[in-house]
PDB file of C-alpha atoms in Angstrom:
ATOM      1  CA  ALA N   1       0.000   0.000   0.000  1.00  0.00           C
ATOM      2  CA  TYR N   2       1.187   3.507  -0.848  1.00  0.00           C
ATOM      3  CA  LEU N   3       0.269   7.080  -0.071  1.00  0.00           C
ATOM      4  CA  VAL N   4      -0.063   8.872  -3.397  1.00  0.00           C
ATOM      5  CA  GLY N   5      -1.022  12.155  -4.997  1.00  0.00           C
ATOM      6  CA  GLY N   6      -2.144  15.423  -3.493  1.00  0.00           C
ATOM      7  CA  PHE N   7      -1.576  14.540   0.167  1.00  0.00           C
ATOM      8  CA  LEU N   8       2.124  14.000  -0.510  1.00  0.00           C
ATOM      9  CA  ARG N   9       2.318  17.126  -2.677  1.00  0.00           C
ATOM     10  CA  ASP N  10       0.792  19.194   0.100  1.00  0.00           C
ATOM     11  CA  ALA N  11       3.048  17.602   2.741  1.00  0.00           C
ATOM     12  CA  VAL N  12       6.166  18.511   0.760  1.00  0.00           C
ATOM     13  CA  MET N  13       4.855  22.083   0.370  1.00  0.00           C
ATOM     14  CA  GLY N  14       3.929  22.343   4.048  1.00  0.00           C
ATOM     15  CA  ARG N  15       0.243  22.772   3.197  1.00  0.00           C
ATOM     16  CA  PRO N  16      -2.355  21.255   5.555  1.00  0.00           C
ATOM     17  CA  SER N  17      -4.496  18.514   4.027  1.00  0.00           C
ATOM     18  CA  ARG N  18      -7.247  16.264   5.318  1.00  0.00           C
ATOM     19  CA  ASP N  19      -7.613  14.253   2.109  1.00  0.00           C
ATOM     20  CA  ILE N  20      -5.487  11.099   1.979  1.00  0.00           C
ATOM     21  CA  ASP N  21      -5.122   9.008  -1.180  1.00  0.00           C
ATOM     22  CA  VAL N  22      -3.997   5.401  -0.799  1.00  0.00           C
ATOM     23  CA  THR N  23      -3.470   2.875  -3.558  1.00  0.00           C
ATOM     24  CA  VAL N  24      -3.243  -0.823  -2.773  1.00  0.00           C
ATOM     25  CA  GLN N  25      -2.541  -4.109  -4.464  1.00  0.00           C
ATOM     26  CA  GLY N  26      -5.818  -5.900  -3.900  1.00  0.00           C
ATOM     27  CA  ASP N  27      -9.428  -4.853  -3.520  1.00  0.00           C
ATOM     28  CA  GLY N  28      -9.546  -1.171  -2.567  1.00  0.00           C
ATOM     29  CA  MET N  29     -13.339  -1.297  -2.259  1.00  0.00           C
ATOM     30  CA  LEU N  30     -13.242  -4.142   0.264  1.00  0.00           C
ATOM     31  CA  LEU N  31     -10.456  -2.518   2.231  1.00  0.00           C
ATOM     32  CA  ALA N  32     -12.409   0.753   2.362  1.00  0.00           C
ATOM     33  CA  ARG N  33     -15.455  -1.066   3.768  1.00  0.00           C
ATOM     34  CA  GLU N  34     -13.320  -2.669   6.467  1.00  0.00           C
ATOM     35  CA  LEU N  35     -11.550   0.608   7.278  1.00  0.00           C
ATOM     36  CA  ALA N  36     -14.868   2.447   7.580  1.00  0.00           C
ATOM     37  CA  ALA N  37     -16.195  -0.219   9.954  1.00  0.00           C
ATOM     38  CA  GLU N  38     -13.006  -0.235  12.041  1.00  0.00           C
ATOM     39  CA  MET N  39     -12.825   3.559  12.354  1.00  0.00           C
ATOM     40  CA  ARG N  40     -16.586   4.168  12.522  1.00  0.00           C
ATOM     41  CA  GLY N  41     -16.480   6.217   9.360  1.00  0.00           C
ATOM     42  CA  ALA N  42     -18.828   6.493   6.390  1.00  0.00           C
ATOM     43  CA  PHE N  43     -18.193   4.287   3.361  1.00  0.00           C
ATOM     44  CA  VAL N  44     -18.763   5.993  -0.030  1.00  0.00           C
ATOM     45  CA  PRO N  45     -18.268   3.985  -3.246  1.00  0.00           C
ATOM     46  CA  LEU N  46     -16.677   6.111  -5.980  1.00  0.00           C
ATOM     47  CA  ASP N  47     -16.027   3.733  -8.871  1.00  0.00           C
ATOM     48  CA  GLU N  48     -16.994   0.111  -8.414  1.00  0.00           C
ATOM     49  CA  ALA N  49     -15.545  -0.944 -11.771  1.00  0.00           C
ATOM     50  CA  HIS N  50     -12.104   0.233 -10.644  1.00  0.00           C
ATOM     51  CA  ALA N  51     -12.539  -0.714  -6.950  1.00  0.00           C
ATOM     52  CA  MET N  52     -12.332   2.886  -5.714  1.00  0.00           C
ATOM     53  CA  ALA N  53     -14.039   4.105  -2.556  1.00  0.00           C
ATOM     54  CA  ARG N  54     -13.878   6.845   0.068  1.00  0.00           C
ATOM     55  CA  VAL N  55     -13.942   6.630   3.836  1.00  0.00           C
ATOM     56  CA  VAL N  56     -15.111   9.805   5.600  1.00  0.00           C
ATOM     57  CA  LEU N  57     -13.904   9.680   9.185  1.00  0.00           C
ATOM     58  CA  PRO N  58     -15.931  11.057  12.090  1.00  0.00           C
ATOM     59  CA  GLU N  59     -15.107  14.608  13.091  1.00  0.00           C
ATOM     60  CA  GLY N  60     -12.505  14.714  15.853  1.00  0.00           C
ATOM     61  CA  ARG N  61     -11.272  17.423  18.159  1.00  0.00           C
ATOM     62  CA  GLU N  62      -9.713  19.382  15.319  1.00  0.00           C
ATOM     63  CA  GLN N  63     -12.054  21.271  13.038  1.00  0.00           C
ATOM     64  CA  GLY N  64     -12.978  19.473   9.850  1.00  0.00           C
ATOM     65  CA  ARG N  65     -13.151  15.870   8.703  1.00  0.00           C
ATOM     66  CA  TRP N  66     -10.523  13.539   7.309  1.00  0.00           C
ATOM     67  CA  GLN N  67     -11.272  11.443   4.277  1.00  0.00           C
ATOM     68  CA  VAL N  68      -9.328   8.525   2.845  1.00  0.00           C
ATOM     69  CA  ASP N  69      -9.701   7.548  -0.806  1.00  0.00           C
ATOM     70  CA  LEU N  70      -8.665   3.977  -1.574  1.00  0.00           C
ATOM     71  CA  ALA N  71      -7.983   2.622  -5.049  1.00  0.00           C
ATOM     72  CA  SER N  72      -6.498  -0.560  -6.465  1.00  0.00           C
ATOM     73  CA  PHE N  73      -3.500  -0.865  -8.736  1.00  0.00           C
ATOM     74  CA  ASP N  74      -2.173  -3.694 -10.854  1.00  0.00           C
ATOM     75  CA  GLY N  75       1.466  -4.363 -11.589  1.00  0.00           C
ATOM     76  CA  ASP N  76       3.889  -2.089  -9.750  1.00  0.00           C
ATOM     77  CA  ILE N  77       3.563   1.380  -8.281  1.00  0.00           C
ATOM     78  CA  ALA N  78       5.556   2.987 -11.125  1.00  0.00           C
ATOM     79  CA  HIS N  79       2.917   1.782 -13.592  1.00  0.00           C
ATOM     80  CA  ASP N  80       0.196   3.290 -11.400  1.00  0.00           C
ATOM     81  CA  LEU N  81       1.989   6.651 -11.226  1.00  0.00           C
ATOM     82  CA  ALA N  82       2.384   6.677 -15.016  1.00  0.00           C
ATOM     83  CA  ARG N  83      -1.433   6.790 -15.292  1.00  0.00           C
ATOM     84  CA  ARG N  84      -1.742   9.969 -13.208  1.00  0.00           C
ATOM     85  CA  ASP N  85      -2.252  13.450 -14.576  1.00  0.00           C
ATOM     86  CA  PHE N  86       0.450  15.851 -13.388  1.00  0.00           C
ATOM     87  CA  THR N  87       3.998  15.207 -12.193  1.00  0.00           C
ATOM     88  CA  ILE N  88       3.414  16.977  -8.867  1.00  0.00           C
ATOM     89  CA  ASP N  89       0.726  14.376  -8.091  1.00  0.00           C
ATOM     90  CA  ALA N  90       2.659  11.396  -9.492  1.00  0.00           C
ATOM     91  CA  LEU N  91       4.417  10.794  -6.168  1.00  0.00           C
ATOM     92  CA  ALA N  92       4.171   7.780  -3.885  1.00  0.00           C
ATOM     93  CA  LEU N  93       5.392   6.700  -0.452  1.00  0.00           C
ATOM     94  CA  SER N  94       4.961   3.222   0.986  1.00  0.00           C
ATOM     95  CA  LEU N  95       2.779   3.142   4.089  1.00  0.00           C
ATOM     96  CA  ASP N  96       5.621   1.509   6.021  1.00  0.00           C
ATOM     97  CA  ASP N  97       7.849   4.508   5.286  1.00  0.00           C
ATOM     98  CA  ALA N  98       4.979   6.946   5.870  1.00  0.00           C
ATOM     99  CA  LEU N  99       4.713   5.814   9.486  1.00  0.00           C
ATOM    100  CA  GLU N 100       8.018   7.619  10.054  1.00  0.00           C
ATOM    101  CA  GLY N 101       6.728  10.796   8.366  1.00  0.00           C
ATOM    102  CA  VAL N 102       6.905  12.107   4.820  1.00  0.00           C
ATOM    103  CA  SER N 103      10.558  12.113   3.778  1.00  0.00           C
ATOM    104  CA  GLU N 104      11.495  13.396   0.325  1.00  0.00           C
ATOM    105  CA  LYS N 105      14.386  10.906   0.280  1.00  0.00           C
ATOM    106  CA  LYS N 106      11.942   7.990   0.390  1.00  0.00           C
ATOM    107  CA  LEU N 107       9.414   9.377  -2.092  1.00  0.00           C
ATOM    108  CA  ILE N 108       8.961   7.469  -5.340  1.00  0.00           C
ATOM    109  CA  ASP N 109       9.172  10.167  -8.014  1.00  0.00           C
ATOM    110  CA  PRO N 110       9.610   8.724 -11.526  1.00  0.00           C
ATOM    111  CA  PHE N 111       8.483  11.882 -13.388  1.00  0.00           C
ATOM    112  CA  GLY N 112      10.338  14.686 -11.628  1.00  0.00           C
ATOM    113  CA  GLY N 113       7.444  15.866  -9.493  1.00  0.00           C
ATOM    114  CA  LEU N 114       9.716  17.165  -6.723  1.00  0.00           C
ATOM    115  CA  SER N 115      11.646  19.235  -9.252  1.00  0.00           C
ATOM    116  CA  ASP N 116       8.385  20.673 -10.600  1.00  0.00           C
ATOM    117  CA  LEU N 117       7.230  21.465  -7.051  1.00  0.00           C
ATOM    118  CA  ALA N 118      10.481  23.349  -6.488  1.00  0.00           C
ATOM    119  CA  GLY N 119       9.961  25.162  -9.802  1.00  0.00           C
ATOM    120  CA  ALA N 120       6.259  25.881  -9.107  1.00  0.00           C
ATOM    121  CA  THR N 121       5.282  24.195 -12.373  1.00  0.00           C
ATOM    122  CA  VAL N 122       2.229  22.162 -13.402  1.00  0.00           C
ATOM    123  CA  ARG N 123       3.411  19.631 -15.990  1.00  0.00           C
ATOM    124  CA  ALA N 124       1.507  16.728 -17.574  1.00  0.00           C
ATOM    125  CA  VAL N 125       2.880  13.241 -16.941  1.00  0.00           C
ATOM    126  CA  SER N 126       2.416  12.278 -20.597  1.00  0.00           C
ATOM    127  CA  HIS N 127       0.897  13.527 -23.855  1.00  0.00           C
ATOM    128  CA  ARG N 128      -2.145  11.281 -23.278  1.00  0.00           C
ATOM    129  CA  VAL N 129      -3.346  12.515 -19.879  1.00  0.00           C
ATOM    130  CA  PHE N 130      -6.118  14.779 -21.198  1.00  0.00           C
ATOM    131  CA  GLN N 131      -7.308  12.217 -23.718  1.00  0.00           C
ATOM    132  CA  GLU N 132      -7.653   9.646 -20.920  1.00  0.00           C
ATOM    133  CA  ASP N 133      -9.771  12.007 -18.776  1.00  0.00           C
ATOM    134  CA  PRO N 134     -10.569  15.439 -20.282  1.00  0.00           C
ATOM    135  CA  VAL N 135     -11.696  16.950 -16.965  1.00  0.00           C
ATOM    136  CA  ARG N 136      -7.972  17.106 -16.215  1.00  0.00           C
ATOM    137  CA  LEU N 137      -7.892  20.118 -18.537  1.00  0.00           C
ATOM    138  CA  LEU N 138      -9.817  22.148 -15.968  1.00  0.00           C
ATOM    139  CA  ARG N 139      -8.000  20.480 -13.095  1.00  0.00           C
ATOM    140  CA  GLY N 140      -4.706  21.764 -14.468  1.00  0.00           C
ATOM    141  CA  VAL N 141      -5.974  25.342 -14.317  1.00  0.00           C
ATOM    142  CA  ARG N 142      -7.370  24.716 -10.828  1.00  0.00           C
ATOM    143  CA  LEU N 143      -3.954  23.562  -9.615  1.00  0.00           C
ATOM    144  CA  VAL N 144      -2.387  26.702 -11.085  1.00  0.00           C
ATOM    145  CA  ALA N 145      -4.988  28.766  -9.201  1.00  0.00           C
ATOM    146  CA  GLN N 146      -4.756  26.920  -5.883  1.00  0.00           C
ATOM    147  CA  LEU N 147      -0.992  26.574  -5.723  1.00  0.00           C
ATOM    148  CA  GLY N 148       0.075  29.789  -7.442  1.00  0.00           C
ATOM    149  CA  PHE N 149       2.028  27.743  -9.999  1.00  0.00           C
ATOM    150  CA  SER N 150       2.504  28.249 -13.732  1.00  0.00           C
ATOM    151  CA  LEU N 151       1.770  25.876 -16.602  1.00  0.00           C
ATOM    152  CA  ASP N 152       4.657  24.164 -18.318  1.00  0.00           C
ATOM    153  CA  PRO N 153       4.755  25.388 -21.970  1.00  0.00           C
ATOM    154  CA  GLY N 154       4.512  21.858 -23.359  1.00  0.00           C
ATOM    155  CA  THR N 155       1.502  21.183 -21.142  1.00  0.00           C
ATOM    156  CA  ARG N 156      -0.150  24.386 -22.402  1.00  0.00           C
ATOM    157  CA  GLU N 157       0.214  23.080 -25.949  1.00  0.00           C
ATOM    158  CA  LEU N 158      -1.329  19.735 -24.989  1.00  0.00           C
ATOM    159  CA  MET N 159      -4.249  21.469 -23.260  1.00  0.00           C
ATOM    160  CA  ALA N 160      -4.959  23.690 -26.263  1.00  0.00           C
ATOM    161  CA  ARG N 161      -4.734  20.640 -28.531  1.00  0.00           C
ATOM    162  CA  ASP N 162      -7.210  18.625 -26.460  1.00  0.00           C
ATOM    163  CA  ALA N 163      -9.581  21.433 -25.340  1.00  0.00           C
ATOM    164  CA  HIS N 164     -12.368  20.147 -27.613  1.00  0.00           C
ATOM    165  CA  LEU N 165     -12.541  16.939 -25.553  1.00  0.00           C
ATOM    166  CA  LEU N 166     -14.274  18.779 -22.684  1.00  0.00           C
ATOM    167  CA  THR N 167     -17.602  18.337 -24.494  1.00  0.00           C
ATOM    168  CA  ALA N 168     -17.486  14.646 -23.520  1.00  0.00           C
ATOM    169  CA  VAL N 169     -17.260  15.368 -19.765  1.00  0.00           C
ATOM    170  CA  ALA N 170     -20.317  15.215 -17.494  1.00  0.00           C
ATOM    171  CA  SER N 171     -21.549  18.703 -16.663  1.00  0.00           C
ATOM    172  CA  GLU N 172     -21.344  18.068 -12.894  1.00  0.00           C
ATOM    173  CA  ARG N 173     -17.616  17.346 -13.131  1.00  0.00           C
ATOM    174  CA  LEU N 174     -17.061  20.486 -15.191  1.00  0.00           C
ATOM    175  CA  ARG N 175     -19.072  22.539 -12.713  1.00  0.00           C
ATOM    176  CA  ASP N 176     -17.111  21.242  -9.721  1.00  0.00           C
ATOM    177  CA  GLU N 177     -13.721  22.082 -11.231  1.00  0.00           C
ATOM    178  CA  LEU N 178     -14.871  25.476 -12.493  1.00  0.00           C
ATOM    179  CA  LEU N 179     -16.324  26.507  -9.124  1.00  0.00           C
ATOM    180  CA  LYS N 180     -13.162  25.447  -7.283  1.00  0.00           C
ATOM    181  CA  THR N 181     -11.121  27.642  -9.611  1.00  0.00           C
ATOM    182  CA  LEU N 182     -13.508  30.584  -9.252  1.00  0.00           C
ATOM    183  CA  ALA N 183     -13.234  30.302  -5.461  1.00  0.00           C
ATOM    184  CA  GLU N 184      -9.502  31.094  -5.608  1.00  0.00           C
ATOM    185  CA  GLU N 185      -7.970  34.562  -5.614  1.00  0.00           C
ATOM    186  CA  GLY N 186      -7.292  36.035  -9.037  1.00  0.00           C
ATOM    187  CA  ALA N 187     -10.232  34.223 -10.627  1.00  0.00           C
ATOM    188  CA  SER N 188     -10.338  36.643 -13.575  1.00  0.00           C
ATOM    189  CA  HIS N 189      -6.729  35.772 -14.445  1.00  0.00           C
ATOM    190  CA  HIS N 190      -7.532  32.065 -14.402  1.00  0.00           C
ATOM    191  CA  LEU N 191     -10.632  32.561 -16.525  1.00  0.00           C
ATOM    192  CA  ARG N 192      -8.443  34.336 -19.078  1.00  0.00           C
ATOM    193  CA  LEU N 193      -6.046  31.394 -18.957  1.00  0.00           C
ATOM    194  CA  MET N 194      -8.951  29.020 -19.669  1.00  0.00           C
ATOM    195  CA  ASP N 195      -9.995  31.232 -22.562  1.00  0.00           C
ATOM    196  CA  ASP N 196      -6.451  31.370 -23.966  1.00  0.00           C
ATOM    197  CA  LEU N 197      -6.389  27.554 -23.926  1.00  0.00           C
ATOM    198  CA  GLY N 198      -9.768  27.294 -25.640  1.00  0.00           C
ATOM    199  CA  LEU N 199     -11.433  25.675 -22.631  1.00  0.00           C
ATOM    200  CA  LEU N 200     -14.322  28.103 -22.244  1.00  0.00           C
ATOM    201  CA  CYS N 201     -15.688  27.429 -25.722  1.00  0.00           C
TER     202      CYS N 201
END
């Protein structure tokens, strides 16, 4: 089992996060059910076909709730990371190592995510990421807005190339990403970025 994605990104940046992503070899859905029962949390199926589920933990002393998203992976962790969207989220740390805290030395980083974090850059993992899930086009702009990062020039070209694919995305997913971006400071700048990339059309 590995910690992956945004929780690790935020830990490296020193940003607080209550959303934990874990990927496991095995049945993530079953594990999520058992974790919810053990920790008296709520079990929320996300994608039964891909054995993905969420556990929302009961509110503790600190304000806010923790949630744990569990997913399954086949093969090795490097193959799983290759299917992710942006390099800054294509990071992993085994749960055994995570018990000692998040150490950059122990992070699995096959795509240079730590370098892009240091350079405040949002970069696509591959040229196929937006074709595999077009909502990532809006997610890229949201990450720019939330983190104060800039888009890698090659990623900008890929986003402009694939902008037309947004028409295939469910309207609820588009709405969620758009509203998250609008909630950030400098929303007009990020709307102009979307327009420059052809995403608003």
